[in-house]
């Protein structure tokens, strides 16, 4: 057969043909919208480094949640900004804490979708670290896990559907699973931040959540960006401990990790986190007219899906869902 007999362009000649043979789809249900809920802000407050993303007063937290549900977005994930912080993050597990109250407000407004809650201490401690620390500033692993278990139970008690521990403590999934089961929440799944790198892409999030560490860094618990094999060990440990979802964070610089994770752990839902710095880069370039925001965002999200992510946490979720609805070629960047 002549090489020219096999003309690969035959399958690209029309929108209908391209849709017919498309290998990867993207739908609103594949997306999870992050929402910042705040006890500090009296009105919705736009985050300067994340144009289009707001800190929502607890009483108004239902507005973006209901918009997400209307758009068909798969779930929301809540991050809290408390009014007061202390050295042990005591507000994180309070029954009337910012996340706990936000869950109730969102449910009372009629939201019927899935609510995921971030389980960590960095937003609640005055030192900004993801766990309890000793006098020398070292993050204490096992005491932190006990605290994370209590936080997870308080979220489930408020009505959270899924809890998502993000601190990268050894044994955190096991500690949370045991705490949830002991409290009667055997059916509440754990979405583990099982592979979370010590990344430079988190800057805008730390501004949004007032969660930057006041001293040191997080390299003793978040992963070295150079390591892939270590990521497989982290996933494997969390699978053994009972994780129901796995995550790779960030996304764009770690597509190889997503692919390897999907291949090694095919049985659990895989989540990619399209993080704040990735969002802000696109926004900044789009504002300057350097790229087409709609096309780039949809192409990026398809890339996460192609790499093996079942779900993508992204600040672009509402815009992306709207663009998909407007597209003449559903499931792909037009």
Short mmCIF file of C-alpha atoms in Angstrom, two decimals:
data_model
loop_
_atom_site.label_atom_id
_atom_site.label_comp_id
_atom_site.label_asym_id
_atom_site.label_seq_id
_atom_site.Cartn_x
_atom_site.Cartn_y
_atom_site.Cartn_z
CA UNK A 1 0.00 0.00 0.00
CA UNK A 2 1.31 3.42 -0.90
CA UNK A 3 1.88 5.74 2.08
CA UNK A 4 -0.47 8.22 0.43
CA UNK A 5 -3.28 5.65 0.45
CA UNK A 6 -3.43 6.08 4.21
CA UNK A 7 -4.49 9.74 4.36
CA UNK A 8 -4.92 10.63 8.00
CA UNK A 9 -6.63 13.92 7.15
CA UNK A 10 -9.71 12.02 5.98
CA UNK A 11 -10.86 11.86 9.59
CA UNK A 12 -10.48 15.63 10.09
CA UNK A 13 -12.46 16.98 7.14
CA UNK A 14 -15.62 18.20 8.91
CA UNK A 15 -16.86 19.07 12.39
CA UNK A 16 -19.08 16.00 12.33
CA UNK A 17 -16.21 13.69 11.43
CA UNK A 18 -13.94 15.18 14.08
CA UNK A 19 -16.67 14.75 16.69
CA UNK A 20 -17.28 11.16 15.60
CA UNK A 21 -13.67 10.08 16.13
CA UNK A 22 -12.86 12.25 19.16
CA UNK A 23 -10.93 10.26 21.77
CA UNK A 24 -11.29 12.53 24.81
CA UNK A 25 -14.36 14.41 25.94
CA UNK A 26 -14.79 17.30 28.34
CA UNK A 27 -18.09 18.00 30.07
CA UNK A 28 -19.10 20.27 32.98
CA UNK A 29 -19.59 17.16 35.13
CA UNK A 30 -15.83 16.55 34.94
CA UNK A 31 -15.13 19.84 36.75
CA UNK A 32 -15.04 20.83 40.43
CA UNK A 33 -15.38 24.52 41.34
CA UNK A 34 -13.30 25.86 44.27
CA UNK A 35 -15.15 28.41 46.44
CA UNK A 36 -13.52 30.60 49.09
CA UNK A 37 -15.87 31.31 52.00
CA UNK A 38 -14.93 34.03 54.46
CA UNK A 39 -15.78 35.25 57.94
CA UNK A 40 -13.65 38.34 57.26
CA UNK A 41 -15.33 39.86 54.21
CA UNK A 42 -18.73 41.57 54.48
CA UNK A 43 -19.24 41.56 50.69
CA UNK A 44 -17.95 39.39 47.84
CA UNK A 45 -14.34 40.49 47.42
CA UNK A 46 -12.41 39.87 44.22
CA UNK A 47 -8.94 38.41 44.74
CA UNK A 48 -6.46 40.79 43.05
CA UNK A 49 -4.13 38.02 41.84
CA UNK A 50 -7.05 35.88 40.63
CA UNK A 51 -9.35 38.07 38.49
CA UNK A 52 -12.90 36.74 38.45
CA UNK A 53 -12.47 34.72 41.67
CA UNK A 54 -14.04 36.02 44.90
CA UNK A 55 -13.96 35.49 48.64
CA UNK A 56 -17.62 34.98 49.53
CA UNK A 57 -19.11 35.93 52.90
CA UNK A 58 -20.49 32.82 54.54
CA UNK A 59 -24.06 34.09 54.25
CA UNK A 60 -23.66 34.41 50.46
CA UNK A 61 -21.77 31.17 49.85
CA UNK A 62 -24.75 29.61 48.10
CA UNK A 63 -24.58 31.98 45.13
CA UNK A 64 -21.57 30.44 43.35
CA UNK A 65 -22.65 26.96 44.45
CA UNK A 66 -26.06 27.33 42.82
CA UNK A 67 -24.44 28.76 39.68
CA UNK A 68 -22.20 25.70 39.53
CA UNK A 69 -25.16 23.36 39.94
CA UNK A 70 -27.11 25.18 37.22
CA UNK A 71 -24.12 24.86 34.89
CA UNK A 72 -23.91 21.11 35.46
CA UNK A 73 -20.54 21.25 37.26
CA UNK A 74 -19.81 18.00 39.07
CA UNK A 75 -19.06 19.34 42.55
CA UNK A 76 -17.80 22.28 44.56
CA UNK A 77 -14.88 22.33 47.01
CA UNK A 78 -14.86 24.79 49.92
CA UNK A 79 -11.89 26.63 51.42
CA UNK A 80 -12.39 28.73 54.55
CA UNK A 81 -10.99 32.05 55.74
CA UNK A 82 -11.73 32.29 59.49
CA UNK A 83 -12.00 35.53 61.43
CA UNK A 84 -9.45 34.46 64.03
CA UNK A 85 -6.42 32.17 63.96
CA UNK A 86 -4.20 30.64 66.64
CA UNK A 87 -1.20 28.39 66.95
CA UNK A 88 -3.18 25.14 66.82
CA UNK A 89 -5.90 26.08 64.32
CA UNK A 90 -8.63 25.51 66.88
CA UNK A 91 -11.31 27.09 64.70
CA UNK A 92 -10.98 24.43 62.01
CA UNK A 93 -12.97 21.79 63.89
CA UNK A 94 -15.59 23.99 65.54
CA UNK A 95 -19.20 23.10 64.83
CA UNK A 96 -19.87 26.74 63.94
CA UNK A 97 -16.66 27.22 61.96
CA UNK A 98 -16.57 28.96 58.60
CA UNK A 99 -16.68 25.77 56.50
CA UNK A 100 -19.26 24.09 58.70
CA UNK A 101 -21.57 27.11 58.52
CA UNK A 102 -21.02 27.49 54.78
CA UNK A 103 -22.07 23.89 54.17
CA UNK A 104 -25.31 24.52 56.05
CA UNK A 105 -25.98 27.80 54.22
CA UNK A 106 -25.43 26.15 50.84
CA UNK A 107 -27.72 23.24 51.67
CA UNK A 108 -30.41 25.53 53.08
CA UNK A 109 -30.42 27.45 49.79
CA UNK A 110 -31.40 24.29 47.94
CA UNK A 111 -28.07 23.18 46.51
CA UNK A 112 -28.35 19.45 45.76
CA UNK A 113 -24.90 18.83 44.29
CA UNK A 114 -21.81 17.39 45.93
CA UNK A 115 -19.92 19.43 48.52
CA UNK A 116 -16.23 18.64 49.04
CA UNK A 117 -14.41 20.31 51.94
CA UNK A 118 -10.69 20.99 52.26
CA UNK A 119 -9.32 19.47 55.47
CA UNK A 120 -6.12 21.24 56.51
CA UNK A 121 -4.79 23.63 59.15
CA UNK A 122 -2.89 26.18 57.06
CA UNK A 123 -5.84 28.59 56.80
CA UNK A 124 -6.54 28.39 60.55
CA UNK A 125 -3.09 28.64 62.13
CA UNK A 126 -1.40 31.95 62.82
CA UNK A 127 1.90 30.47 61.59
CA UNK A 128 0.37 29.31 58.28
CA UNK A 129 1.68 25.74 58.32
CA UNK A 130 -0.42 22.70 57.41
CA UNK A 131 -0.09 21.13 60.84
CA UNK A 132 0.76 21.63 64.47
CA UNK A 133 4.34 22.78 65.08
CA UNK A 134 6.75 22.42 67.97
CA UNK A 135 8.80 25.20 69.55
CA UNK A 136 11.46 24.81 66.88
CA UNK A 137 8.93 25.19 64.05
CA UNK A 138 8.89 21.53 63.00
CA UNK A 139 5.55 20.25 61.74
CA UNK A 140 4.34 17.44 64.01
CA UNK A 141 2.94 14.57 61.98
CA UNK A 142 0.93 12.36 64.32
CA UNK A 143 -0.63 15.08 66.51
CA UNK A 144 -1.67 16.82 63.28
CA UNK A 145 -3.40 13.66 62.06
CA UNK A 146 -5.49 13.47 65.21
CA UNK A 147 -6.58 17.06 64.63
CA UNK A 148 -7.36 16.37 60.94
CA UNK A 149 -9.62 13.52 61.99
CA UNK A 150 -11.63 15.86 64.21
CA UNK A 151 -11.88 18.45 61.44
CA UNK A 152 -13.14 15.84 58.97
CA UNK A 153 -15.81 14.64 61.40
CA UNK A 154 -16.99 18.22 61.97
CA UNK A 155 -17.31 18.73 58.21
CA UNK A 156 -19.22 15.50 57.74
CA UNK A 157 -21.49 16.41 60.66
CA UNK A 158 -22.31 19.69 58.92
CA UNK A 159 -23.30 17.85 55.75
CA UNK A 160 -20.16 17.59 53.60
CA UNK A 161 -20.34 14.79 51.03
CA UNK A 162 -16.58 14.32 50.59
CA UNK A 163 -13.61 15.38 52.75
CA UNK A 164 -10.30 16.27 51.12
CA UNK A 165 -7.20 16.28 53.35
CA UNK A 166 -4.46 18.39 51.77
CA UNK A 167 -1.67 18.51 54.37
CA UNK A 168 0.44 15.59 53.03
CA UNK A 169 0.95 14.13 56.51
CA UNK A 170 2.04 10.49 56.67
CA UNK A 171 -0.96 8.42 57.74
CA UNK A 172 -3.51 11.23 57.39
CA UNK A 173 -5.97 9.15 55.33
CA UNK A 174 -5.94 6.30 57.84
CA UNK A 175 -6.45 8.69 60.76
CA UNK A 176 -9.35 10.43 59.03
CA UNK A 177 -10.94 7.16 57.93
CA UNK A 178 -10.84 5.83 61.47
CA UNK A 179 -12.29 9.06 62.86
CA UNK A 180 -15.10 9.18 60.31
CA UNK A 181 -16.01 5.53 60.83
CA UNK A 182 -16.01 5.88 64.62
CA UNK A 183 -18.40 8.83 64.31
CA UNK A 184 -20.80 6.93 62.05
CA UNK A 185 -19.69 8.46 58.75
CA UNK A 186 -18.57 5.27 57.04
CA UNK A 187 -20.19 6.41 53.77
CA UNK A 188 -18.26 9.70 53.51
CA UNK A 189 -15.45 9.30 50.94
CA UNK A 190 -11.94 10.73 51.24
CA UNK A 191 -10.47 12.66 48.33
CA UNK A 192 -6.81 12.63 49.26
CA UNK A 193 -4.32 15.23 48.07
CA UNK A 194 -2.16 12.14 47.71
CA UNK A 195 0.48 13.78 45.48
CA UNK A 196 0.96 17.45 46.27
CA UNK A 197 4.18 19.09 45.19
CA UNK A 198 6.02 21.95 46.90
CA UNK A 199 5.18 24.17 43.97
CA UNK A 200 5.73 27.82 43.11
CA UNK A 201 2.30 27.84 41.45
CA UNK A 202 0.39 28.24 44.75
CA UNK A 203 1.11 31.94 45.33
CA UNK A 204 -2.29 33.41 44.39
CA UNK A 205 -4.12 30.80 46.50
CA UNK A 206 -2.06 31.72 49.54
CA UNK A 207 -3.01 35.35 48.99
CA UNK A 208 -6.67 34.40 48.67
CA UNK A 209 -6.77 32.20 51.77
CA UNK A 210 -4.34 34.20 53.93
CA UNK A 211 -2.45 30.94 54.26
CA UNK A 212 1.19 31.64 53.47
CA UNK A 213 3.62 30.22 56.07
CA UNK A 214 5.01 32.88 58.40
CA UNK A 215 8.36 31.11 58.63
CA UNK A 216 10.13 28.31 56.78
CA UNK A 217 8.41 26.45 53.97
CA UNK A 218 6.43 23.25 53.35
CA UNK A 219 9.13 21.13 51.79
CA UNK A 220 9.23 18.66 54.68
CA UNK A 221 5.74 17.43 53.78
CA UNK A 222 4.98 18.56 50.22
CA UNK A 223 6.88 16.72 47.50
CA UNK A 224 10.01 17.66 45.58
CA UNK A 225 8.90 18.69 42.04
CA UNK A 226 11.74 16.57 40.63
CA UNK A 227 10.28 13.25 41.83
CA UNK A 228 7.94 10.88 40.00
CA UNK A 229 8.61 7.49 41.60
CA UNK A 230 7.96 9.02 45.01
CA UNK A 231 4.51 10.07 43.77
CA UNK A 232 3.63 6.45 43.11
CA UNK A 233 4.64 5.57 46.69
CA UNK A 234 2.48 8.39 48.05
CA UNK A 235 -0.53 7.24 46.04
CA UNK A 236 0.05 3.64 47.08
CA UNK A 237 0.19 4.49 50.77
CA UNK A 238 -3.08 6.42 50.59
CA UNK A 239 -4.77 3.60 48.67
CA UNK A 240 -3.73 1.19 51.44
CA UNK A 241 -5.14 3.57 54.05
CA UNK A 242 -8.54 3.80 52.37
CA UNK A 243 -8.51 6.81 50.02
CA UNK A 244 -11.49 6.87 47.66
CA UNK A 245 -10.08 9.44 45.21
CA UNK A 246 -6.46 10.28 44.36
CA UNK A 247 -5.12 13.68 43.33
CA UNK A 248 -2.14 15.23 41.57
CA UNK A 249 -1.48 18.88 42.37
CA UNK A 250 -0.51 21.05 40.46
CA UNK A 251 -1.59 19.98 37.01
CA UNK A 252 0.09 21.61 34.03
CA UNK A 253 3.70 20.90 34.95
CA UNK A 254 2.81 17.41 36.14
CA UNK A 255 0.90 15.85 33.25
CA UNK A 256 3.44 13.01 33.20
CA UNK A 257 2.62 12.33 36.86
CA UNK A 258 -1.11 12.26 36.08
CA UNK A 259 -0.50 9.79 33.26
CA UNK A 260 1.73 7.56 35.37
CA UNK A 261 -0.77 7.74 38.24
CA UNK A 262 -3.64 6.73 35.98
CA UNK A 263 -1.68 3.78 34.63
CA UNK A 264 -0.52 2.58 38.06
CA UNK A 265 -3.86 3.08 39.84
CA UNK A 266 -6.61 2.45 37.28
CA UNK A 267 -9.33 1.56 39.78
CA UNK A 268 -9.77 4.88 41.65
CA UNK A 269 -11.01 8.23 40.35
CA UNK A 270 -8.04 10.46 39.51
CA UNK A 271 -8.29 14.22 40.16
CA UNK A 272 -6.05 16.95 38.74
CA UNK A 273 -5.88 20.33 40.44
CA UNK A 274 -5.55 23.20 37.95
CA UNK A 275 -4.07 25.49 40.58
CA UNK A 276 -4.24 29.22 41.23
CA UNK A 277 -0.96 30.14 39.56
CA UNK A 278 -1.97 28.31 36.40
CA UNK A 279 -5.28 30.17 36.43
CA UNK A 280 -3.65 33.55 37.01
CA UNK A 281 -1.11 33.10 34.20
CA UNK A 282 -3.88 32.52 31.69
CA UNK A 283 -5.90 35.45 33.02
CA UNK A 284 -2.94 37.83 32.86
CA UNK A 285 -2.03 36.83 29.31
CA UNK A 286 -5.66 37.06 28.17
CA UNK A 287 -6.04 40.54 29.67
CA UNK A 288 -3.08 41.65 27.55
CA UNK A 289 -4.51 40.09 24.43
CA UNK A 290 -1.64 37.63 24.17
CA UNK A 291 -3.85 34.56 23.91
CA UNK A 292 -7.46 33.47 23.45
CA UNK A 293 -8.63 32.67 26.99
CA UNK A 294 -11.56 30.49 25.98
CA UNK A 295 -9.55 28.35 23.57
CA UNK A 296 -6.58 27.99 25.92
CA UNK A 297 -8.69 27.06 28.95
CA UNK A 298 -10.68 24.42 27.11
CA UNK A 299 -7.55 23.01 25.49
CA UNK A 300 -5.86 22.81 28.87
CA UNK A 301 -8.80 21.04 30.49
CA UNK A 302 -8.95 18.54 27.63
CA UNK A 303 -5.22 17.99 28.22
CA UNK A 304 -5.85 17.03 31.84
CA UNK A 305 -8.53 14.61 30.74
CA UNK A 306 -6.32 13.14 28.01
CA UNK A 307 -3.52 12.64 30.54
CA UNK A 308 -5.87 10.49 32.62
CA UNK A 309 -7.75 12.78 35.01
CA UNK A 310 -11.36 11.83 35.62
CA UNK A 311 -12.03 15.15 37.36
CA UNK A 312 -10.39 18.58 37.33
CA UNK A 313 -10.55 21.11 40.15
CA UNK A 314 -10.35 24.47 38.38
CA UNK A 315 -11.13 28.13 38.99
CA UNK A 316 -12.13 28.28 35.33
CA UNK A 317 -15.06 25.90 35.95
CA UNK A 318 -17.97 28.34 35.55
CA UNK A 319 -16.53 29.98 32.44
CA UNK A 320 -15.57 26.62 30.96
CA UNK A 321 -19.05 25.21 31.52
CA UNK A 322 -20.56 28.25 29.80
CA UNK A 323 -18.17 27.95 26.86
CA UNK A 324 -19.00 24.26 26.49
CA UNK A 325 -22.70 25.09 26.39
CA UNK A 326 -22.06 27.65 23.67
CA UNK A 327 -19.82 25.38 21.61
CA UNK A 328 -21.07 23.87 18.37
CA UNK A 329 -18.77 20.93 19.08
CA UNK A 330 -19.61 19.72 22.58
CA UNK A 331 -16.83 18.08 24.48
CA UNK A 332 -13.89 19.95 22.96
CA UNK A 333 -12.43 23.41 22.61
CA UNK A 334 -14.10 24.96 19.56
#
